[in-house]
Each structure stands twice: as structure tokens, then as C-alpha cells.
Coordinates of C-alpha atoms in Angstrom, one line a residue:
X1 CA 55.1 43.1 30.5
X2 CA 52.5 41.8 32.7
X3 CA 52.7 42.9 36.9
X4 CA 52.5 40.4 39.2
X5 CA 50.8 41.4 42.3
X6 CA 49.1 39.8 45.1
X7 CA 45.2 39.4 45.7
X8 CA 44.1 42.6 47.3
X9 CA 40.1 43.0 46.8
X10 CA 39.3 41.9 50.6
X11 CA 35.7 42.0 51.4
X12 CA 35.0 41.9 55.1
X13 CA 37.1 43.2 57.8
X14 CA 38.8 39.8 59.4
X15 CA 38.2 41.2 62.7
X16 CA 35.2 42.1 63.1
X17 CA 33.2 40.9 60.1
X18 CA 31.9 43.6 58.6
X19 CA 32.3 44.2 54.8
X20 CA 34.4 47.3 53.3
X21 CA 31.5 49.7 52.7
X22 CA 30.7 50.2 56.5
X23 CA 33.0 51.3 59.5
X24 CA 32.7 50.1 63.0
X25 CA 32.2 52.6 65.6
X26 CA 35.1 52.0 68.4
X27 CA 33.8 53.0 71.6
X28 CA 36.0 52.4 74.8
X29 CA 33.5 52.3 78.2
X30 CA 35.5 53.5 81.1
X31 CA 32.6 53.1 83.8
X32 CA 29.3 50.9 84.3
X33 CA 31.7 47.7 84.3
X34 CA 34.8 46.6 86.8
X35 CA 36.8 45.7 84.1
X36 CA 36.9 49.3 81.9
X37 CA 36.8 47.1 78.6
X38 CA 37.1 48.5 75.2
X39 CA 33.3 47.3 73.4
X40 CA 32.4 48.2 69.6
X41 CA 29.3 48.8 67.8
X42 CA 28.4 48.5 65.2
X43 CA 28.0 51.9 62.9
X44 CA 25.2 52.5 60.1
X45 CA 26.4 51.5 57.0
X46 CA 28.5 54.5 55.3
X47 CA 31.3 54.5 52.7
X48 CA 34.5 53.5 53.7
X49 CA 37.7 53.2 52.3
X50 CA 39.7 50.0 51.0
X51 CA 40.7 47.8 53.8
X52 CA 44.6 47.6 54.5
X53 CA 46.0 43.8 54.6
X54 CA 48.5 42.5 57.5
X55 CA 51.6 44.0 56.5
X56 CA 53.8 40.9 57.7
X57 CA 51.1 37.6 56.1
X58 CA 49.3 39.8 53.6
X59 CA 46.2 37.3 54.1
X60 CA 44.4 38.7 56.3
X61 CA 42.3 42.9 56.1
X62 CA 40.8 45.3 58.3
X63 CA 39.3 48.5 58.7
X64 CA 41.5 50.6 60.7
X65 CA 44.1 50.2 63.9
X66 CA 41.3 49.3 66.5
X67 CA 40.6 46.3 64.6
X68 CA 43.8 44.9 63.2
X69 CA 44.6 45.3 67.2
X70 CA 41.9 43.2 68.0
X71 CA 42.0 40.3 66.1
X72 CA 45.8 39.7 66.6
X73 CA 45.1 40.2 70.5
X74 CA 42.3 37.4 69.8
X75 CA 43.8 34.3 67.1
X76 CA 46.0 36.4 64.4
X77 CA 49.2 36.5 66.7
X78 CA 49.2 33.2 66.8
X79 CA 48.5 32.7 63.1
X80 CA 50.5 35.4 61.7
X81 CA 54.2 33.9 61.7
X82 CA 53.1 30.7 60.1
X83 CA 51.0 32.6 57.4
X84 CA 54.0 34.9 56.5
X85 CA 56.7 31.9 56.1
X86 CA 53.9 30.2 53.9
X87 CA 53.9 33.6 51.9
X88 CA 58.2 33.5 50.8
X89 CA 57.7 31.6 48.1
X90 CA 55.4 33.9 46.4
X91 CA 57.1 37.0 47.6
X92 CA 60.6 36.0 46.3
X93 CA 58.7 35.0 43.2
X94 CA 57.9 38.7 42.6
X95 CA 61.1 40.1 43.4
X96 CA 62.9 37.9 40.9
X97 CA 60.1 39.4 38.6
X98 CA 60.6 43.0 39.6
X99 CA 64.4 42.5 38.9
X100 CA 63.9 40.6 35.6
X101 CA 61.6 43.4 34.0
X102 CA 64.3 45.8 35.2
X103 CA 66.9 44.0 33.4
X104 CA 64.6 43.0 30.6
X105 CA 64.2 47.3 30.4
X106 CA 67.7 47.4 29.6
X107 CA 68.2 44.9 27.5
X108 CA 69.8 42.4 29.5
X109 CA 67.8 39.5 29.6
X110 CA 68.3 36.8 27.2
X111 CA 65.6 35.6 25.2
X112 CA 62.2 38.3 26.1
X113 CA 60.3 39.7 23.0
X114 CA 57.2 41.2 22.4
X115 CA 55.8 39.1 19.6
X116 CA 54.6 40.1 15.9
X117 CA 50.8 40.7 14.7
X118 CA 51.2 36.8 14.5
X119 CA 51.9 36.1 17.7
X120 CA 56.0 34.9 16.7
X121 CA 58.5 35.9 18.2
X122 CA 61.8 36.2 16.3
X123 CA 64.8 35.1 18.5
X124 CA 66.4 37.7 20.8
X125 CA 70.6 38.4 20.7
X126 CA 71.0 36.1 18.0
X127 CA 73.2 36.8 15.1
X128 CA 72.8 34.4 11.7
X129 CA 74.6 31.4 13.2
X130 CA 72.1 31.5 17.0
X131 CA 74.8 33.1 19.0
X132 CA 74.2 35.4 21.4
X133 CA 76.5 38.2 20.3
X134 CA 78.2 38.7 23.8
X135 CA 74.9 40.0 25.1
X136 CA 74.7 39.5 29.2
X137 CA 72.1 36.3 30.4
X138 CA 70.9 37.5 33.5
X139 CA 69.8 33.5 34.5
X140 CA 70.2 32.5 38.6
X141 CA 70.3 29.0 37.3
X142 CA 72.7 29.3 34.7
X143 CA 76.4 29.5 36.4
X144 CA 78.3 32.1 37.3
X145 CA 81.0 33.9 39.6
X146 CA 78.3 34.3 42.3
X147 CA 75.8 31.9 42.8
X148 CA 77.8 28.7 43.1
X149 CA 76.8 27.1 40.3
X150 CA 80.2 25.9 38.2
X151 CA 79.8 23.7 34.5
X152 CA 81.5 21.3 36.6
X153 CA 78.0 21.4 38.9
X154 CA 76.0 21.3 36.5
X155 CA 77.4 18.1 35.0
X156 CA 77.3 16.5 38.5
X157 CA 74.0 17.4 38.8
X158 CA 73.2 15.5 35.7
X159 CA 74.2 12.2 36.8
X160 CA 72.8 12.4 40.3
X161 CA 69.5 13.3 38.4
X162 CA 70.0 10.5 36.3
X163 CA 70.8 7.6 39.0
X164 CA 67.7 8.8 40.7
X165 CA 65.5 7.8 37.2
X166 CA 67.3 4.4 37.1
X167 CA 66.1 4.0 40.9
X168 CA 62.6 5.1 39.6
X169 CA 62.9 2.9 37.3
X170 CA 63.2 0.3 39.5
X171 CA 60.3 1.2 41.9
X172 CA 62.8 2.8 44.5
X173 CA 60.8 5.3 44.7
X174 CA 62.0 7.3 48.0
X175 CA 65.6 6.7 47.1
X176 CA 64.9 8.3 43.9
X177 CA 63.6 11.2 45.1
X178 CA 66.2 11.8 47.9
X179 CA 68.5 11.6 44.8
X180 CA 65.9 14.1 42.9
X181 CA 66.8 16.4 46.1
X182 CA 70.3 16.1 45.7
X183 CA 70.4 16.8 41.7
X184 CA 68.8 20.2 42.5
X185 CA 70.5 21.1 45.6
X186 CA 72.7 23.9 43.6
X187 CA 70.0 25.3 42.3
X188 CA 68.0 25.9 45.9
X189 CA 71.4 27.6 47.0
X190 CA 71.8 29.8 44.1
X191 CA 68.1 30.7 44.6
X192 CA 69.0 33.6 46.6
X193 CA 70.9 34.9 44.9
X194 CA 68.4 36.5 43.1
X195 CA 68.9 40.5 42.8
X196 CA 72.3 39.9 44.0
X197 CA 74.3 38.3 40.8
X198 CA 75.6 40.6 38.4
X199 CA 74.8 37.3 35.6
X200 CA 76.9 35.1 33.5
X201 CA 79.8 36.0 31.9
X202 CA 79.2 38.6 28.8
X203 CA 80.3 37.0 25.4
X204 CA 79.4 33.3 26.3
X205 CA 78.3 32.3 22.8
X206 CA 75.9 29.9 23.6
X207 CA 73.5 29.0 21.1
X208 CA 70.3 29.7 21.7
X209 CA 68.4 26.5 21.2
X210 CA 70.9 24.7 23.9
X211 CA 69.7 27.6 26.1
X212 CA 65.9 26.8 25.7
X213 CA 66.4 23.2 25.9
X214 CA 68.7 23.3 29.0
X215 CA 66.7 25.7 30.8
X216 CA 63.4 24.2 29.8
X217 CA 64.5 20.5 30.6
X218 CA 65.5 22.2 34.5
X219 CA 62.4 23.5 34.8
X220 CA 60.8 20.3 34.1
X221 CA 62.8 18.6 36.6
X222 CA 61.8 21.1 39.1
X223 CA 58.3 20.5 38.7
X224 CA 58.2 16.4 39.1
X225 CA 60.7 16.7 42.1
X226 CA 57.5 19.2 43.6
X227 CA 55.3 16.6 42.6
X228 CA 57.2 14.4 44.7
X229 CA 57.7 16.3 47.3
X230 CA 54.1 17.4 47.4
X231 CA 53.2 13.9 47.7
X232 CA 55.4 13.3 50.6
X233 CA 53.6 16.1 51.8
X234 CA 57.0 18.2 51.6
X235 CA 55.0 21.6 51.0
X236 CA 57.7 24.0 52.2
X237 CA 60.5 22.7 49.3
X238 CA 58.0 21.8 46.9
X239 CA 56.0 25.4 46.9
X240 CA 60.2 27.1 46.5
X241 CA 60.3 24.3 43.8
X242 CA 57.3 25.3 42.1
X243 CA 58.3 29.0 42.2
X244 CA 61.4 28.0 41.0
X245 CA 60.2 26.0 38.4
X246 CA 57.5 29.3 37.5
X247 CA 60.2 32.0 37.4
X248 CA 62.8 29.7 34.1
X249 CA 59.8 29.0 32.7
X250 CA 58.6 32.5 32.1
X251 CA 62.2 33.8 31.6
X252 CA 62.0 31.5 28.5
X253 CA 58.9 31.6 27.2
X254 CA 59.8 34.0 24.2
X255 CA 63.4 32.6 23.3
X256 CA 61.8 29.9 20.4
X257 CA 60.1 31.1 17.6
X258 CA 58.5 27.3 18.0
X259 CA 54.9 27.7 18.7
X260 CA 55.0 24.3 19.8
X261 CA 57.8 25.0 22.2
X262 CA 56.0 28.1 23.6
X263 CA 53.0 26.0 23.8
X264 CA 54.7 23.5 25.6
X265 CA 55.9 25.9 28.6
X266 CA 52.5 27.0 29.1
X267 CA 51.8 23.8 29.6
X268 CA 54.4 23.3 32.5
X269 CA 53.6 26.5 33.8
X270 CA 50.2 25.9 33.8
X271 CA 50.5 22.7 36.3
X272 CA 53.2 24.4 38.4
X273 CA 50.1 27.6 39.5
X274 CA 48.0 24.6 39.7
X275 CA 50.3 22.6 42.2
X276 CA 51.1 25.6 43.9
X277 CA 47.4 26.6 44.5
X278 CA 46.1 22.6 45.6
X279 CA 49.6 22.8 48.1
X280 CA 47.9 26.1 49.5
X281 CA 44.6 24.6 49.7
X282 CA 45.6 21.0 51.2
X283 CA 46.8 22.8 54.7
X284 CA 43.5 24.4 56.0
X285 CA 46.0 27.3 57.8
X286 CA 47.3 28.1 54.0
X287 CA 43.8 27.7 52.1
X288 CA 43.5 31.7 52.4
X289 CA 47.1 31.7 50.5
X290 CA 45.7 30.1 47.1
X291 CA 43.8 33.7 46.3
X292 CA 47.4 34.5 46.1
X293 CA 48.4 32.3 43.8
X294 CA 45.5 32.7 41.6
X295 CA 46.1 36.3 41.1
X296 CA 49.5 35.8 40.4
X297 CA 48.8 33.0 37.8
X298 CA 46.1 35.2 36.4
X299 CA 48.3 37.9 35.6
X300 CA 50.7 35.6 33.9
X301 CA 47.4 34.3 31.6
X302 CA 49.4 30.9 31.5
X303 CA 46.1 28.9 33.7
X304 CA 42.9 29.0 32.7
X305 CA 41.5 30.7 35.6
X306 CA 39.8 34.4 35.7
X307 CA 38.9 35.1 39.2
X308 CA 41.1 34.4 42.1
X309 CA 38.2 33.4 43.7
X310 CA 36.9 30.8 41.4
X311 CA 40.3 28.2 41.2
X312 CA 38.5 24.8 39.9
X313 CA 41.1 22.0 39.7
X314 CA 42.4 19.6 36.5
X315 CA 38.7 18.7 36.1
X316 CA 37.9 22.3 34.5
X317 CA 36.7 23.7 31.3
X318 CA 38.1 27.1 29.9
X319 CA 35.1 29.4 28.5
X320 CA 32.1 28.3 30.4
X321 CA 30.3 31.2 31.5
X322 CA 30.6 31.9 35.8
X323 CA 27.7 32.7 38.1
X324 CA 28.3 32.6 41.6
X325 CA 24.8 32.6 42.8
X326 CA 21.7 31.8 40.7
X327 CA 18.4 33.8 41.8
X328 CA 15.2 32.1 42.8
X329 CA 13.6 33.5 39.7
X330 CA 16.2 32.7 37.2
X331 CA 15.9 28.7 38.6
X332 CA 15.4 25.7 36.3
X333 CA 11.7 24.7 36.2
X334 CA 12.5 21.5 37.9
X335 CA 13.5 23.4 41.3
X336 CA 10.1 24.1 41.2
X337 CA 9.1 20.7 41.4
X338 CA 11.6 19.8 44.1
X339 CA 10.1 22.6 45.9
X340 CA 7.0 21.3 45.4
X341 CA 7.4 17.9 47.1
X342 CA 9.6 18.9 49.7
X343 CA 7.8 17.5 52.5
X344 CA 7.7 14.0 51.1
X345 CA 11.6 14.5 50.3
X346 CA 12.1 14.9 54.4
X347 CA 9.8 12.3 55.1
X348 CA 12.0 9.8 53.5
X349 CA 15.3 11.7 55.3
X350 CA 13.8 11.2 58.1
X351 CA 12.7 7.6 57.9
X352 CA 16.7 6.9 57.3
X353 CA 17.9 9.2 60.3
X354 CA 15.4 6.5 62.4
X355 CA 18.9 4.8 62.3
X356 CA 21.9 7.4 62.6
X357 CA 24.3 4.9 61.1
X358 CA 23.2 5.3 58.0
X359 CA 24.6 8.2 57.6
X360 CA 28.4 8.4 57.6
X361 CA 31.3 11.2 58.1
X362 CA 31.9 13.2 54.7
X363 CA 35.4 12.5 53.2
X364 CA 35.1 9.1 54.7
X365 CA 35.5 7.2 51.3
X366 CA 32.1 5.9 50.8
X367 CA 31.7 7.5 47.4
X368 CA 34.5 8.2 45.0
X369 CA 34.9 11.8 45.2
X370 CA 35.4 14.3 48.2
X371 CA 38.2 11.9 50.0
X372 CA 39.2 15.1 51.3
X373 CA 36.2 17.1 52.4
X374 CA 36.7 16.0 56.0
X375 CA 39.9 18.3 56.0
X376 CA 37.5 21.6 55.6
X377 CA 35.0 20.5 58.3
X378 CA 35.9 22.4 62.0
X379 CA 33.5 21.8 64.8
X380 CA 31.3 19.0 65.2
X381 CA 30.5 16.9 62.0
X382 CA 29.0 17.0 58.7
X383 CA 27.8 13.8 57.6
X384 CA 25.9 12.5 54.5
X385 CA 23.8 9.6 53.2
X386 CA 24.5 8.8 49.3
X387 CA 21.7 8.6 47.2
X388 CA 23.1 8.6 43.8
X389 CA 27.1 8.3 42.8
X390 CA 29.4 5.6 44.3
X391 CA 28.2 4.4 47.6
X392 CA 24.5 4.8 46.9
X393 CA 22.5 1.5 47.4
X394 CA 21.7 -0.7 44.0
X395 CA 18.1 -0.4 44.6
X396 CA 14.9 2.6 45.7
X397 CA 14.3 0.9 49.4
X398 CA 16.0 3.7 50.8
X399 CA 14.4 6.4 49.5
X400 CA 11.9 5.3 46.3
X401 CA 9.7 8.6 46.2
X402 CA 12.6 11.1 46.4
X403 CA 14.9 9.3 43.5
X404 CA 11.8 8.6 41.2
X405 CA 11.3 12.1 41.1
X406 CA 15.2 13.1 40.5
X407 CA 15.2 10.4 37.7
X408 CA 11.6 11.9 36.5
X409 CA 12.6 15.4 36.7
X410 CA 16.5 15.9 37.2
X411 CA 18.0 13.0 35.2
X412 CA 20.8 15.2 33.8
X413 CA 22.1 15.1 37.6
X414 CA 21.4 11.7 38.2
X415 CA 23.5 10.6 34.7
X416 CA 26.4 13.1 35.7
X417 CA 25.9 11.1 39.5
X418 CA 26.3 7.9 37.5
X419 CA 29.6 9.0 35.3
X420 CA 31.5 9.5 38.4
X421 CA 31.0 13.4 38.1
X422 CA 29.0 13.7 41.1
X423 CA 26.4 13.1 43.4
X424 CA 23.2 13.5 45.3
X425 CA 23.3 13.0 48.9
X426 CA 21.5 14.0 51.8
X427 CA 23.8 16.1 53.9
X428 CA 23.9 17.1 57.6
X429 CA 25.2 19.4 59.2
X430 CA 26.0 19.9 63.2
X431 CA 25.3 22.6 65.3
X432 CA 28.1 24.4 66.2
X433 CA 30.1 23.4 62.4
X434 CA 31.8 25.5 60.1
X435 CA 32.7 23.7 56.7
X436 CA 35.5 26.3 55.6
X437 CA 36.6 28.5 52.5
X438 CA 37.6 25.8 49.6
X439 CA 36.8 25.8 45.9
X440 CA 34.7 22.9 43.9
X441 CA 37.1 20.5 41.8
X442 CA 35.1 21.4 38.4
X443 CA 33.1 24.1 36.6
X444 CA 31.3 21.9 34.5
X445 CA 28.8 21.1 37.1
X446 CA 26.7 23.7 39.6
X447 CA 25.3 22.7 42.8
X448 CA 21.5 23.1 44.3
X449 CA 20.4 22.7 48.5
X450 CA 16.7 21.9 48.7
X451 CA 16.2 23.0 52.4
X452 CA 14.7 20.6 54.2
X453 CA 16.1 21.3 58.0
X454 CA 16.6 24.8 58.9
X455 CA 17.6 26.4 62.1
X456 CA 15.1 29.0 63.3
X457 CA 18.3 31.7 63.1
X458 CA 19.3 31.3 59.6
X459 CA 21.5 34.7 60.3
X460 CA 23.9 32.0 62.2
X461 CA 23.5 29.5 59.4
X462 CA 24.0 30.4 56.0
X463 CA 27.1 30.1 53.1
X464 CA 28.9 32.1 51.5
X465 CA 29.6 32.1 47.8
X466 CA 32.8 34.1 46.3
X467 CA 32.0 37.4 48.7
X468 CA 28.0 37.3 49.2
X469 CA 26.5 35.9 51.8
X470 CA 23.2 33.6 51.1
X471 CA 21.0 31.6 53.8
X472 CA 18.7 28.6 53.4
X473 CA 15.0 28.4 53.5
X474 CA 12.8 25.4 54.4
X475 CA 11.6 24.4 51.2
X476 CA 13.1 25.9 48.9
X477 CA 16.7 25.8 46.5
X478 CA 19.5 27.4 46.7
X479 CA 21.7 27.4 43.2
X480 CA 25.0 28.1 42.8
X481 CA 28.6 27.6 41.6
X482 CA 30.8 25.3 43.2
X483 CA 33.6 26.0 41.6
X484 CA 33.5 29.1 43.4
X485 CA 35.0 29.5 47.0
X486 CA 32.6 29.0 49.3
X487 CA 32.4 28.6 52.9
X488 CA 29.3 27.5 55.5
X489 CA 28.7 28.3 58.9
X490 CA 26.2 26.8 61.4
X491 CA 26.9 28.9 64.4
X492 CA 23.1 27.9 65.8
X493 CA 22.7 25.0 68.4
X494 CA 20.1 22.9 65.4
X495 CA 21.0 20.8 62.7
X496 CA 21.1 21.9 59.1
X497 CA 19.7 19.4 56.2
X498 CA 19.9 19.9 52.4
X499 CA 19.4 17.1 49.6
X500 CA 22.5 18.1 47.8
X501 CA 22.1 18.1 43.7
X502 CA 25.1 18.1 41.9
X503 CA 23.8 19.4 38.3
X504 CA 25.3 19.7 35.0
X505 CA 26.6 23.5 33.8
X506 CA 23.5 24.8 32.1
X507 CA 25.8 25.8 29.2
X508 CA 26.5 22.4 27.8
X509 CA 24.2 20.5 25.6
X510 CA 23.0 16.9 26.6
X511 CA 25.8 16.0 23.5
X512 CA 28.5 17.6 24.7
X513 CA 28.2 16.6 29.0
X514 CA 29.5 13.3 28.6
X515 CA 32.6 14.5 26.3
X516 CA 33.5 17.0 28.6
X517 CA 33.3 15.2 31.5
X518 CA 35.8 12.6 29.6
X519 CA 37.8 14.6 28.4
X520 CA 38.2 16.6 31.5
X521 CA 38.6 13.0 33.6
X522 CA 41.2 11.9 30.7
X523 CA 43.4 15.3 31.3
X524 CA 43.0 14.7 35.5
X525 CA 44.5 11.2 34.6
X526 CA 47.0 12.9 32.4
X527 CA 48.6 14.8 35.4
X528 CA 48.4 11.5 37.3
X529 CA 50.4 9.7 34.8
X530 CA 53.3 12.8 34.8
X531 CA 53.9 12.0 38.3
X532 CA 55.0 8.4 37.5
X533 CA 57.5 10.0 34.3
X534 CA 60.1 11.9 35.7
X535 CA 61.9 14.0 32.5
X536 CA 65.2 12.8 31.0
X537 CA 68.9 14.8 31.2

């Protein structure tokens, strides 16, 4: 069986920002001040062991004792408590799993198998008629003499799920969930219980189909009432929903020998990591969280991620090759040309900035993607002015020279601009603004910066991409993956311009762009459309 563990290949010390491979050097200065403060400097790089993570949040990592001392004496006291309540969900997740592959080692659990050189798996306790042979079902869901749930509860249950669908029906939409709520209420109490129940009753002879269908149909239910609930903005139930949800649908994944049915609980357990991640990501206090979730979801090879640091949304493709950072002499010939005519590129920014309105706060809704970059902005502001994509003026007035030569030279980004896959903006950033750690929606495009503003102290200004840390140059591009987490600091007292290029993933073919950006906007409108359907008793 697979381990599920939490991300653990920290980087940089959160304290005082140097990476794993060098140590600070503590020194405590007892005279020459009036205040006998405790200073550090900064060491020569030397090797250095792993860092350790927070013990209570597991979300932040340090060096040694000096440090971890520091930063909680600075912001991670206050940030701690909230961190580590974000964290249960997750945690309980992997003690159920720790107590299910200890059951599953003694052949307790119903319905886990390895599978067969064709990937079948036969069914598990079943004699010739599907019954279970008096095996024990060690299930927290299914009832029991400990965790409260009764058949008479489950039946209730049932109907209270079902009035709620009528009210859905009817477009009652918050009554329905409350109901929702209520339908599921014995299985947040049993919950628990996990570890603690000694399982159902040995010699229940259920039939293993009903098994699969009942449990599967729960887990289903679990997963729209988290929709809900995540749409209400409900993340505490929803994220023990999801978990929930995540731990039947991996207890079940080998009892059919239905390749269809097994394909179809990837499926649910595929959008449950992915809800659980976006619910991490949509509180900037719990962003740090979704390398969590990745890692656990990665382990379980039910998503289609492969590094807890690159977690691109519904609007993904599985297979496409991942480079964080592209290297100035690995760049398309076109950056060249862009490099080329940078000057006349800033000419034209600058003619629009002769009228600050122009340019308006990112995530304010003037183009039809990044609604929600204004929640990773801290500081002063980042603005933009659209120059291709929704919001971008009919006509060249604005800016003739620089889009001629984007149509002339980049007119795979200006096409994926124009299908609604992206855009190119000119985009501004404030002194003193941090845009913080989040991951692109897609992997099917990268993203270039053309410098065209630059503060002198591009040490203070510069982004990171996955765990490297790149800065701008006047003049010149700066390639990389989006899709990636990435983060962007302008600590200097000067503003920071880029023309921002959204461009296609040099892997696809001019044949295949449009297809997969459908196809990838038609399975994003898919998981719209399954929070409108909730799933039938």
C-alpha cells in the first residue's frame, strides 16, 4: 500500500530566509548596545542538515532552536494555532489511513486487493453467491455498536437527503443544503470514532455490490454537500467533508472487479484532492497548506499532479513536460525580438501611464480570468492595463507598435489571448508589494516578463519559481511556468513593470492548442455543472 505523508522538502528556513544548505551563525552581543540584543549573521554557505518543520502546524521549517525561537517571537505565534486547526483534516485523514493498512495487514478490511498482471481485481471475502463469509468490515460509516450509527439512521438519513434534492429542485437552494447538513450529521459524529470502533458486526452477509454502491453513493453525497459548503465559504466542514469523502472512497476502490466502477472513484476522488487543495489556496493564511494536500494526493496517484509544488487547477493537461524556469539561452527566437524593441514597448507604456486611470487594480474583473488575483496581492497594489484578452480595447490606439509586433511575431499568444486562455497586459507593480505564493490555473500555457521598469535593487525585487529565486532585467525576458508556485516580492521603494505574455506550452502543436484548450474549458465547465446535480439515494 501506498504511505501517505505530508510535504516535507522545505527549502528556506521561514525565519531567517536562508535556504537548507547554509546555517546562520547566532551570535548574542552582550555590550556596544543598551539593549544586550541577540543579532545574527549570516555564515558562509556550508552543508547543513534537513530543516525540522513546526511540530504543532507542520507548515512552516527552520534551521535550528535560535530560529524557530525567533520567528514565533516575531508573526508565527500568532499564526501557529490557526495553521494547526487548518491542518486536522489532513491529520485525521492519515490516522484513519495508518489504522486501515493495519487492519487491511490482517485481513480485516472488506473489499482491499492487490490487483492481477491486468490490473483486476477479483472481489475480496466473497464466496460464490457475493457474501462476505462472516469476515469483519472495519467501515466508520457503516453502523455499528460504537459509533452511533443504527440501520434505523441510516434510513433517516435517506429521506432528509432526499427532501433536501426536492428543495434543490425547486431552487431552495440554502434550505437544501441546511437539509444536505442534516442528512450527514451521523456521519460527522461517527467520524471520530476512527481507531476507536472495534467495526461492524462479524457475519453480516451483505453482499458485496450493495456495499460498493452504498458506500460509493455516501461518498458522493459527501463531496456535493463540500461543494456547497465551499461555496458558502464553509471551509472548516467542507475540508472534514472532503476528507471524509477521500478516506470511503479509497477504502472501496478495489471491492468491484468493474473497471468502470474503479474508474469512476478515481474520478470522485480526484475532485475531492482538487477541492481540498483550491479550499487551502482560497484563504491566503491556508495557501501554504495545499503542498500538503498535493503530497498526500500524489501518493494516492488518484490526481494528475506530480509535484506538490506544481497544483494547476481543472484547466490542466496530464503528460505535458514541467520546467519551472526556462534559461535565457534556451528562449524562443521571438524573445529575441521583444528584446530587441524594448524601448519602443515602454514608450507606448508610458504614453498610457500619462493617465494613471488607465490602468486598473488586478482581480478587478476587467478581463475574464484572474477574478481572484487581488486575494494574493499584500502591500500596496498591483495594477494592469489589458492589451490582448477580455478587457483589451477593439482597436491599436492604445498601443499600435507594441501589438503589431505580438501579432507579427507572437501570434500563438495573442490567439490563446483571444480563446479566453489568457492574456497580455502590462502590469505594475508598487513599491513596497508582495504578490504571494499561488499556482497558475493551467499547464497548457507558460508565462514571459519583458522588463521594462526595474528597480535599481533587483536583490529586493525578484520572484520566485517552485524553490529558485529569479530577478528581472531591463530589457530582457524572463520565461517560466506558471503553473508552478510562484511568489514576487518588491521590497524596493520603485515601481516594477513587465509586458506580461501568456504563451502556449511549447509542447503542443498549432493543431492540437485549440483542442486542448477546449477540451480542458469543457472539463472546467463539467465540474461546474456537478455542483448544480446533487447525487440520488
Amino acid at each position: 500500500m501506498v504511505e501517505l505523508s505530508l510535504f516535507a522538502d522545505w527549502k528556506t528556513c521561514s525565519a531567517c530566509g536562508l535556504p537548507s544548505g547554509q546555517k546562520p551563525n547566532h551570535t548574542t552581543t552582550n555590550g556596544g548596545n543598551n539593549n544586550n540584543e541577540t543579532t545574527t549573521t549570516a555564515s558562509p554557505p556550508k552543508p547543513h542538515k534537513k530543516l525540522m518543520a513546526c511540530a504543532d502546524c507542520s507548515c512552516v521549517a527552520y534551521h535550528d532552536a535560535t530560529c524557530q525561537k525567533s520567528h514565533w517571537r516575531c508573526s508565527h505565534k500568532r499564526e501557529c494555532k490557526e495553521l494547526a486547526t487548518a491542518m486536522l483534516p489532513l491529520k485525521e485523514l492519515i490516522r484513519w489511513y495508518k489504522m486501515h493498512k493495519k487492519m487491511k495487514k490482517n485481513d480485516l478490511v472488506v473489499g482491499m486487493a492487490t490487483t492481477d498482471n491486468n490490473n483486476v481485481a477479483p472481489p475480496i471475502h466473497a464466496g460464490a453467491n457475493g457474501i462476505l463469509n462472516g469476515k469483519r468490515v472495519w467501515c466508520w460509516w457503516e453502523h455499528d455498536n460504537e459509533n452511533g450509527i443504527t440501520e434505523e439512521t441510516l434510513n433517516v438519513s435517506d429521506n432528509i437527503w432526499q427532501e433536501g434534492a426536492q428543495k434543490w429542485a425547486k431552487e431552495e437552494y440554502l434550505a437544501a443544503m441546511e437539509g444536505f447538513q442534516r442528512s450527514l450529521e451521523p456521519y460527522q459524529k461517527a467520524w471520530p470514532y476512527i481507531g476507536k470502533s472495534s467495526g461492524t458486526n462479524e457475519g453480516r452477509g451483505d453482499d458485496l455490490n450493495e456495499f460498493f454502491d452504498r458506500s460509493f453513493v455516501l461518498a458522493k453525497k459527501m463531496l456535493f454537500c463540500a461543494y456547497c459548503e465551499l461555496d458558502a465559504r464553509q471551509f472548516d466542514s467542507a475540508r472534514q467533508r472532503l476528507v471524509q469523502c477521500l478516506s470511503i472512497s479509497m477504502t472501496i476502490f478495489f471491492t468491484t472487479p468493474s473497471r468502470a466502477s474503479r474508474e469512476s472513484i478515481r474520478n470522485v476522488m480526484s475532485d475531492a484532492w482538487m477541492e481540498l487543495m483550491l479550499s487551502m489556496e482560497e484563504v491566503p493564511a491556508h495557501r501554504i497548506i495545499a503542498r500538503h494536500v498535493a503530497s498526500l494526493a500524489i501518493a494516492t496517484k488518484s490526481c494528475g499532479w506530480t509535484d506538490s509544488l506544481q497544483r494547476p487547477g481543472y484547466i490542466a493537461r496530464v503528460g505535458l513536460s514541467s520546467v519551472p524556469y526556462t534559461p535565457p539561452e534556451k528562449h524562443p527566437s521571438w524573445c529575441r525580438v521583444l528584446e530587441n524593441n524594448w524601448i519602443r514597448i515602454l514608450n507606448e507604456y508610458n504614453l498610457l501611464m500619462s493617465n494613471p486611470l488607465n490602468f486598473l487594480n488586478v482581480g478587478s474583473g476587467q478581463r475574464g480570468s484572474g477574478h481572484d488575483d487581488h486575494l494574493v496581492v499584500s502591500g500596496r497594489s498591483w495594477k494592469e492595463y489589458v492589451l490582448f484578452g477580455t478587457g483589451s480595447k477593439e482597436n491599436d490606439n492604445d498601443a499600435p507598435f507594441t501589438k503589431q509586433l505580438l501579432r507579427n511575431n507572437v501570434p500563438d499568444a495573442v490567439s490563446l489571448a483571444e480563446q479566453g486562455g489568457g492574456e497580455i497586459i502590462f502590469s505594475r507593480l508598487a513599491p513596497r508589494t508582495q504578490i504571494k505564493a499561488h499556482c497558475g490555473p493551467t499547464n497548457l500555457r507558460w508565462t514571459a516578463h519583458l522588463g521594462l521598469v526595474i528597480p535599481d535593487s533587483t536583490s529586493n525585487c525578484r520572484i520566485r519559481v517552485r524553490d529558485e529565486w529569479h530577478s528581472w532585467k531591463v530589457g530582457k525576458i524572463l520565461l517560466f511556468d506558471d503553473s508552478y508556485e510562484h511568489e514576487v516580492r518588491n521590497d524596493t521603494d520603485e515601481t516594477r513593470v513587465v509586458l506580461l505574455i501568456r504563451v502556449w506550452h511549447p509542447e503542443l502543436l498549432p493543431v492540437q492548442q485549440g483542442f486542448f484548450l477546449s477540451e480542458a474549458m469543457a472539463r472546467k465547465e463539467e465540474e461546474v455543472r456537478k455542483r448544480y446535480h446533487p447525487p440520488k439515494c
